mmCIF file of C-alpha atoms in Angstrom:
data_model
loop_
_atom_site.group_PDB
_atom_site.id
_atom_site.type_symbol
_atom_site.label_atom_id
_atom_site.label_comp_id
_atom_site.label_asym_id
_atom_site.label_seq_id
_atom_site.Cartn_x
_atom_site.Cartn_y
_atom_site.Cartn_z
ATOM 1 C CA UNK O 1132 79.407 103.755 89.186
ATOM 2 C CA UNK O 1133 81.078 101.227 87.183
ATOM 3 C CA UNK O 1134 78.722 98.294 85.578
ATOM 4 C CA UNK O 1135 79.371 95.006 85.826
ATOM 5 C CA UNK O 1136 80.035 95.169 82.088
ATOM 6 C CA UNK O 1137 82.565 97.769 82.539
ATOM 7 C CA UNK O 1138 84.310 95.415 85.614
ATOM 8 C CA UNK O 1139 84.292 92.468 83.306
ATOM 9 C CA UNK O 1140 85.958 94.038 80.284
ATOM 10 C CA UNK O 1141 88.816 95.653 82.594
ATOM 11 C CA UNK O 1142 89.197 92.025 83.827
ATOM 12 C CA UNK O 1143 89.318 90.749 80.447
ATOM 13 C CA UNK O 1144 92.192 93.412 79.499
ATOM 14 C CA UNK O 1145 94.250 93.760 82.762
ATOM 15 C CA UNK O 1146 94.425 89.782 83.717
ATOM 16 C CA UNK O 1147 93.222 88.038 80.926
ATOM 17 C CA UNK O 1148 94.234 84.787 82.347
ATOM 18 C CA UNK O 1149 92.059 85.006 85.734
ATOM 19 C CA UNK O 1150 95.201 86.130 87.807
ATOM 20 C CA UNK O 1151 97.048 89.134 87.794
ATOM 21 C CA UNK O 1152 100.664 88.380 86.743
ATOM 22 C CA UNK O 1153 102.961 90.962 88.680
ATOM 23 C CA UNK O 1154 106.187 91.321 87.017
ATOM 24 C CA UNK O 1155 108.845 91.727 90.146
ATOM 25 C CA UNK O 1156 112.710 91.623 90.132
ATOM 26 C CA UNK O 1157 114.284 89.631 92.654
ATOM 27 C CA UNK O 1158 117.573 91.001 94.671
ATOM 28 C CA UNK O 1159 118.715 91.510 97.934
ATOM 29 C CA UNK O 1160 118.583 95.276 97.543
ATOM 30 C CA UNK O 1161 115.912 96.263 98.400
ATOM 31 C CA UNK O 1162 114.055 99.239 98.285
ATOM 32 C CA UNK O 1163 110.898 100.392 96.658
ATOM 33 C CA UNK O 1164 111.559 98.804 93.499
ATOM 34 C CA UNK O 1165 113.311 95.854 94.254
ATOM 35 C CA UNK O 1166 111.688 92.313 96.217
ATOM 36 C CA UNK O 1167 113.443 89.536 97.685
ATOM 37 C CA UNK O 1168 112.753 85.833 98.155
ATOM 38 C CA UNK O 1169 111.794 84.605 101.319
ATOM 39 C CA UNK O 1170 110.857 81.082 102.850
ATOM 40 C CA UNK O 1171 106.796 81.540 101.787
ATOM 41 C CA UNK O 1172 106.945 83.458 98.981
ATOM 42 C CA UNK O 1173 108.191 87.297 97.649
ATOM 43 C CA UNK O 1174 107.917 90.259 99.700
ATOM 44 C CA UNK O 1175 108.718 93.682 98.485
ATOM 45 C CA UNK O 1176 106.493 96.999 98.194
ATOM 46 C CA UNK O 1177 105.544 95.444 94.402
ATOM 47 C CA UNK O 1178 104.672 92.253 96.245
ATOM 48 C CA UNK O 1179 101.906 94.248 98.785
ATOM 49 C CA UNK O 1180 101.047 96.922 95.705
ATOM 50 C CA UNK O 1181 100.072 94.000 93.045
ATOM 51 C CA UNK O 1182 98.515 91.565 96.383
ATOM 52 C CA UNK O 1183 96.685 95.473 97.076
ATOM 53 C CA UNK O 1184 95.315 95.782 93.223
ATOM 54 C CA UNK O 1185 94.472 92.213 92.740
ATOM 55 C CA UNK O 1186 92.309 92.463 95.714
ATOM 56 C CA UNK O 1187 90.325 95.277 94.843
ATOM 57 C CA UNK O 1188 89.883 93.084 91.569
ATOM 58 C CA UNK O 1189 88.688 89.839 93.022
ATOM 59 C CA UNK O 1190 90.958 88.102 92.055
ATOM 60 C CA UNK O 1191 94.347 85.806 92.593
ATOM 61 C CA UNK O 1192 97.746 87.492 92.518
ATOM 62 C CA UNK O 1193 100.623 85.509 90.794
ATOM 63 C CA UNK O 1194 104.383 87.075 90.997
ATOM 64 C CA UNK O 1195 106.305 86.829 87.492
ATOM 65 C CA UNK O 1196 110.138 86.826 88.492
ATOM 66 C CA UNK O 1197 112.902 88.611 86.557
ATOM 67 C CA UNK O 1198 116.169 89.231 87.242
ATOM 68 C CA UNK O 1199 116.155 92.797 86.584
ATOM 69 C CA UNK O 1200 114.321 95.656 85.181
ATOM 70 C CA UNK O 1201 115.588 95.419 81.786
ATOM 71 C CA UNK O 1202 114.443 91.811 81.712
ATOM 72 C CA UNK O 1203 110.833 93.060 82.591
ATOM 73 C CA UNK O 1204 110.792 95.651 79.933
ATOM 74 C CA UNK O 1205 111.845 93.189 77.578
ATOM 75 C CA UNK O 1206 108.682 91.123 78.270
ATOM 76 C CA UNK O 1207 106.134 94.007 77.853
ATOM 77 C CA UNK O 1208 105.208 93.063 74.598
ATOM 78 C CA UNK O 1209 105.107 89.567 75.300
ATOM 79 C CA UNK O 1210 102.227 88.806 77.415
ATOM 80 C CA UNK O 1211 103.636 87.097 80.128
ATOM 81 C CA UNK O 1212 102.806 90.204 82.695
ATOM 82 C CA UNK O 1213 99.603 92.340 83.270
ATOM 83 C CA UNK O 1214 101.241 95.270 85.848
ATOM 84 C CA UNK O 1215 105.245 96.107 87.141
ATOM 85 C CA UNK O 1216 106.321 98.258 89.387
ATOM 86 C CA UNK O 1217 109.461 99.596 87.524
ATOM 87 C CA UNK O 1218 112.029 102.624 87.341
ATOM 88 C CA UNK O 1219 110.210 104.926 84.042
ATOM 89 C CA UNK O 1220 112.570 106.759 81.390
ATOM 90 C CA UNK O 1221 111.882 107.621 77.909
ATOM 91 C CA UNK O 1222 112.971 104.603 76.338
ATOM 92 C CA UNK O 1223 110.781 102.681 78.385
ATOM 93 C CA UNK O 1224 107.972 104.769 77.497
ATOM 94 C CA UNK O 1225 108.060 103.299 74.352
ATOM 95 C CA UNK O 1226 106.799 100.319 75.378
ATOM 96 C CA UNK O 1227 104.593 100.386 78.211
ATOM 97 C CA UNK O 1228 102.511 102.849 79.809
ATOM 98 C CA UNK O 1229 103.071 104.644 83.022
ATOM 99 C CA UNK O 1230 101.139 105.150 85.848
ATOM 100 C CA UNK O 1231 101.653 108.153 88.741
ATOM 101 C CA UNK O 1232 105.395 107.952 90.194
ATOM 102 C CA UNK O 1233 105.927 106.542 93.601
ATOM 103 C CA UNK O 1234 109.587 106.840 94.220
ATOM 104 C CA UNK O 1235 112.059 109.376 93.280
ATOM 105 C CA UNK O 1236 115.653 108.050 94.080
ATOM 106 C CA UNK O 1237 118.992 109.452 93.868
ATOM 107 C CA UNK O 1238 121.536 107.761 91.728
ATOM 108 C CA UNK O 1239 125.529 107.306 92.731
ATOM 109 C CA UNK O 1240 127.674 105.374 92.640
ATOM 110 C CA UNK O 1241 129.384 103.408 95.803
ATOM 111 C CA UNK O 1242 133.636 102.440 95.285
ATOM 112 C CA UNK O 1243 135.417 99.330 96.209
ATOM 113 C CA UNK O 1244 137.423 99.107 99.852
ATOM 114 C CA UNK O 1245 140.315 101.165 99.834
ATOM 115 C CA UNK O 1246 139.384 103.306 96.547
ATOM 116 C CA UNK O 1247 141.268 106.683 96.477
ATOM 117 C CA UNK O 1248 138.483 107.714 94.463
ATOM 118 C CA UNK O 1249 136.291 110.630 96.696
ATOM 119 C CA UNK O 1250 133.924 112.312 93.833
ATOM 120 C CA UNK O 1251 132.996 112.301 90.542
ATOM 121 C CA UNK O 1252 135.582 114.096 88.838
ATOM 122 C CA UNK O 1253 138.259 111.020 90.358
ATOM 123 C CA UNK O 1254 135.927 108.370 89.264
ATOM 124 C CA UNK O 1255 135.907 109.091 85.767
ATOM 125 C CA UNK O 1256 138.704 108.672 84.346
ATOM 126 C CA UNK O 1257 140.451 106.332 81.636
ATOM 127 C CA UNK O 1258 140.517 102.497 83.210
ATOM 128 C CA UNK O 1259 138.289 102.789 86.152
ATOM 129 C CA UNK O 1260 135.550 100.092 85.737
ATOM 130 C CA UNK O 1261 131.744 100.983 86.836
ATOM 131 C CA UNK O 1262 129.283 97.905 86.788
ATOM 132 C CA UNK O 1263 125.228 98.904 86.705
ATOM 133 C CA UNK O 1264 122.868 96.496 86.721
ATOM 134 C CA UNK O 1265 122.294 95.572 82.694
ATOM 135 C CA UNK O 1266 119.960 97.440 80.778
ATOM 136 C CA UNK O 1267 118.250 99.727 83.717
ATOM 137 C CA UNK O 1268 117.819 103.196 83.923
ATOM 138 C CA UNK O 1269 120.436 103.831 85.940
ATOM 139 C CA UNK O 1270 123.077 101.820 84.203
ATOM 140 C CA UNK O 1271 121.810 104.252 80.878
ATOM 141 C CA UNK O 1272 122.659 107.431 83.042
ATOM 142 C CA UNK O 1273 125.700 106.093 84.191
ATOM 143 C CA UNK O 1274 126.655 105.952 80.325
ATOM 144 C CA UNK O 1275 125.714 109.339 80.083
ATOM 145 C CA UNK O 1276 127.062 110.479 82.931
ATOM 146 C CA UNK O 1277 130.599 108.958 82.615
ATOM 147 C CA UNK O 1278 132.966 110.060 79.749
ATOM 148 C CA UNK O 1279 136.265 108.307 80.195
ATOM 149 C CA UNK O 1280 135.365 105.365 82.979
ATOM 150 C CA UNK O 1281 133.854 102.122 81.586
ATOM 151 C CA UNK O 1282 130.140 101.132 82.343
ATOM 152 C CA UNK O 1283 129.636 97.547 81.859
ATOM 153 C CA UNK O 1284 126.515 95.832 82.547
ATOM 154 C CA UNK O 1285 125.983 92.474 84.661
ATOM 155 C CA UNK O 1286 122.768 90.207 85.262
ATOM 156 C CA UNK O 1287 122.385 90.232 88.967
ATOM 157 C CA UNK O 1288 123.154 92.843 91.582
ATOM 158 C CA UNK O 1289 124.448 89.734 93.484
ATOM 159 C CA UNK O 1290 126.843 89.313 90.945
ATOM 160 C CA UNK O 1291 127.769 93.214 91.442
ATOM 161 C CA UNK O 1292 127.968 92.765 94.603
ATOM 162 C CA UNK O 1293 130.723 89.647 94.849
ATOM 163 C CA UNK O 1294 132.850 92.058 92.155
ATOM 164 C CA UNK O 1295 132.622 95.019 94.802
ATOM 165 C CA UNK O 1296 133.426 93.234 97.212
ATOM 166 C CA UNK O 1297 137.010 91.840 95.695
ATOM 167 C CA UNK O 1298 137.738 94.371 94.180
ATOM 168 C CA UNK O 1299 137.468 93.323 91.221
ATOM 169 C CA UNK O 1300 135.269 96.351 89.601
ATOM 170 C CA UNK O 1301 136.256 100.102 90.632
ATOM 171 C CA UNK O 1302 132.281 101.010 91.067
ATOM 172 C CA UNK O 1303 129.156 100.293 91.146
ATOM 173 C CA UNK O 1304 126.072 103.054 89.899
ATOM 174 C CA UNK O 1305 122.516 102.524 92.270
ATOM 175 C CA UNK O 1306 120.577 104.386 94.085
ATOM 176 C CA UNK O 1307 121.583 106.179 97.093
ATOM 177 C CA UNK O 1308 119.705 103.721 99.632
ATOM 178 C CA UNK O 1309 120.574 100.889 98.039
ATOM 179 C CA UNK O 1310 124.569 101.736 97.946
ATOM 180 C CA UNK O 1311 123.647 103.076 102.175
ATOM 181 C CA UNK O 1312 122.543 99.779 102.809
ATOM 182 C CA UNK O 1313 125.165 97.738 100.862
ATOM 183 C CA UNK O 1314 128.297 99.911 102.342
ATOM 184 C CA UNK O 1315 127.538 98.350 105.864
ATOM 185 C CA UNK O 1316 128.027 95.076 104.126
ATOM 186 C CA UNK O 1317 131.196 95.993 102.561
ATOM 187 C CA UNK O 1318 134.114 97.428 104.992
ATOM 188 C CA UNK O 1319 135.981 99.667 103.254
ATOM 189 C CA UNK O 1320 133.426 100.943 100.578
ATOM 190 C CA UNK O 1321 132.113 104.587 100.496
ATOM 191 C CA UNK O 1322 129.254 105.950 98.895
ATOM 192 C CA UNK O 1323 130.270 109.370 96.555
ATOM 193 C CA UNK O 1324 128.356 112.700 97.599
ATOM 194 C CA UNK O 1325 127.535 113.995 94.362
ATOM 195 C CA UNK O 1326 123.978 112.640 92.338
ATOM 196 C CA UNK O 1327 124.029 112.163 89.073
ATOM 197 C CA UNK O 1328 120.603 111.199 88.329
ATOM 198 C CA UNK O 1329 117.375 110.880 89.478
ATOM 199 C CA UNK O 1330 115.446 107.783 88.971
ATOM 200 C CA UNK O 1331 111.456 107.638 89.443
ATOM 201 C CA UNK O 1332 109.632 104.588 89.760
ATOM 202 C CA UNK O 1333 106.125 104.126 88.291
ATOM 203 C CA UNK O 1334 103.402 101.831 87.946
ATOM 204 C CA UNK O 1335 103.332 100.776 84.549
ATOM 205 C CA UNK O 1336 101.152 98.408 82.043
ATOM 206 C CA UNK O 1337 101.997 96.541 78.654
ATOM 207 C CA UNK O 1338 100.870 99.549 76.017
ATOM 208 C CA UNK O 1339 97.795 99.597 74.382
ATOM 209 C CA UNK O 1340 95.713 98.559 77.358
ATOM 210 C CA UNK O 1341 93.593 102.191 78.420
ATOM 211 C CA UNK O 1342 91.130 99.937 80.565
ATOM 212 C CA UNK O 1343 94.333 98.918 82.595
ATOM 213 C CA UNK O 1344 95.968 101.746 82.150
ATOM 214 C CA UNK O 1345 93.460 103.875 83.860
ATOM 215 C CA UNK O 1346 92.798 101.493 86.893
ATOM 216 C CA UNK O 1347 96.966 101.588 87.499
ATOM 217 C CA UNK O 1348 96.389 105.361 87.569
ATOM 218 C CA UNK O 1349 93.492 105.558 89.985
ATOM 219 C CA UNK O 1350 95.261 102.410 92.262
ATOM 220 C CA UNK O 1351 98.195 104.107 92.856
ATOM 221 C CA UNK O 1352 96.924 107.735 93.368
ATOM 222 C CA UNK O 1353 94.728 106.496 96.104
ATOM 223 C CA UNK O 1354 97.347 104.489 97.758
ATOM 224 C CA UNK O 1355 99.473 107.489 97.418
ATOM 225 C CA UNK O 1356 96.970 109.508 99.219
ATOM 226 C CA UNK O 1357 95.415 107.081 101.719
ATOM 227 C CA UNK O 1358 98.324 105.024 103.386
ATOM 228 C CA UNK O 1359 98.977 101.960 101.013
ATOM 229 C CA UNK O 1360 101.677 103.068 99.511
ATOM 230 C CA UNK O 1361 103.550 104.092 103.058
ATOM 231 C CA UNK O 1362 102.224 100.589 104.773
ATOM 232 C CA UNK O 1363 103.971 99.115 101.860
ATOM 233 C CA UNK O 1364 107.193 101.113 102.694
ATOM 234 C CA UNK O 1365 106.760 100.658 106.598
ATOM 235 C CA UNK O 1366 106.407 96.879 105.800
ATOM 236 C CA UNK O 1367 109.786 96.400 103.673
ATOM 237 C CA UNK O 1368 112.429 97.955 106.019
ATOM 238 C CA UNK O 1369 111.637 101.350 104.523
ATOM 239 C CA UNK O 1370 110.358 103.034 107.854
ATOM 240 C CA UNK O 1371 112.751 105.746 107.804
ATOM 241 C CA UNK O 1372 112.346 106.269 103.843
ATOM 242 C CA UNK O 1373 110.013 109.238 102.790
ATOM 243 C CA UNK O 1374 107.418 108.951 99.735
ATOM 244 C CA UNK O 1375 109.076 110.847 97.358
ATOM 245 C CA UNK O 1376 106.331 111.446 94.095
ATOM 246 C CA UNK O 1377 107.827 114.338 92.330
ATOM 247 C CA UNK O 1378 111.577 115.090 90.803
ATOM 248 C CA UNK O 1379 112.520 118.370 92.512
#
């Protein structure tokens, strides 16, 4: 049983300012990574997760708003967040630590209205132009992925969005809900078959911070395994979504 000691000097280390700081991006996406604005506040499964873990601490939640995940990552080492919710790859590894996944997503990319494009093989090609959101996972795999087409990286996914929309940009690389969701938005756009990735989300922490580290782990396995984790899901418009924890 853990001392009062012990609760103190995980306090100390995982919200050393009295609140836990919950770094969240903000888009209209959605999804199990993503959060939106709304008229009181944030909502978002990384809204109900960090409210979830800063109860079982005792103590205040405050959201820390990015734009994007890359914009997160860049702020691991800067102290201005305690715990993210955020897609994991190696690079990222590098600085933060990683909790248990809790999504596994499969990346594609949706095409502008009226594309002749239908797969992979007609999407890359010399002068087709493929926005990602900037310095994410997926807009890395897309850069992998993609030997003759152009990946170029934008801000917002609102931004993306506006460019699909007139045609201004051949593609854009997301996950497979996401790119669902946003092609009954867009008449005319069609999301490709083919996967070329598959992106996990993870809890994660700022690196050198065990204490934290190991409550992230034990948080999210038991919301995994008792319910959270789908209320979360059922609570964000994901009620048709499975929980997806392990790359197949």
């Amino acid at each position: 049983m853990a001392t009062s000691a012990d609760a103190d000097a995980l306090k100390d280390q995982i919200a050393p300012t009295g609140k836990l700081r919950v770094a969240i991006a903000i888009s209209p996406a959605g999804g199990a990574f993503w959060s939106t604005k709304t008229e009181n506040g944030y909502a978002g499964v990384p809204v109900d997760l960090g409210r979830e873990m800063a109860a079982q601490l005792g103590i205040p939640v405050e959201y820390v708003v990015h734009q994007n995940s890359g914009q997160i990552t860049d702020a691991a080492a800067g102290n201005t967040w305690d715990i993210t919710f955020l897609p994991k790859d190696p690079e990222r590894e590098t600085k933060m630590t990683f909790g248990p996944i809790y999504e596994v997503a499969d990346a594609t990319y949706i095409v502008k209205p009226g594309s002749t494009i239908t797969n992979f093989a007609t999407l890359d090609q010399d002068g087709v132009k493929v926005a990602a959101v900037n310095a994410t996972t997926t807009m890395r795999g897309a850069i992998a992925h993609l030997k003759h087409a152009k990946v170029t990286g934008y801000q917002t996914y609102d931004e993306i969005f506006n460019l699909l929309k007139s045609g201004e940009i051949d593609a854009f690389a997301l996950s497979r809900d996401q790119l669902n969701a946003m092609a009954k938005k867009i008449p005319g756009t069609r999301v490709l078959d083919e996967t070329f990735k598959q992106t996990v989300t993870a809890v994660a922490v700022p690196l050198n911070h065990p204490l934290a580290a190991a409550f992230a782990t034990r948080f999210m396995t038991e919301a995994i395994a008792n319910g959270t984790l789908r209320k979360a899901y059922d609570a964000n418009g994901l009620k048709d979504t499975s929980v997806r924890t392990e790359v197949k």
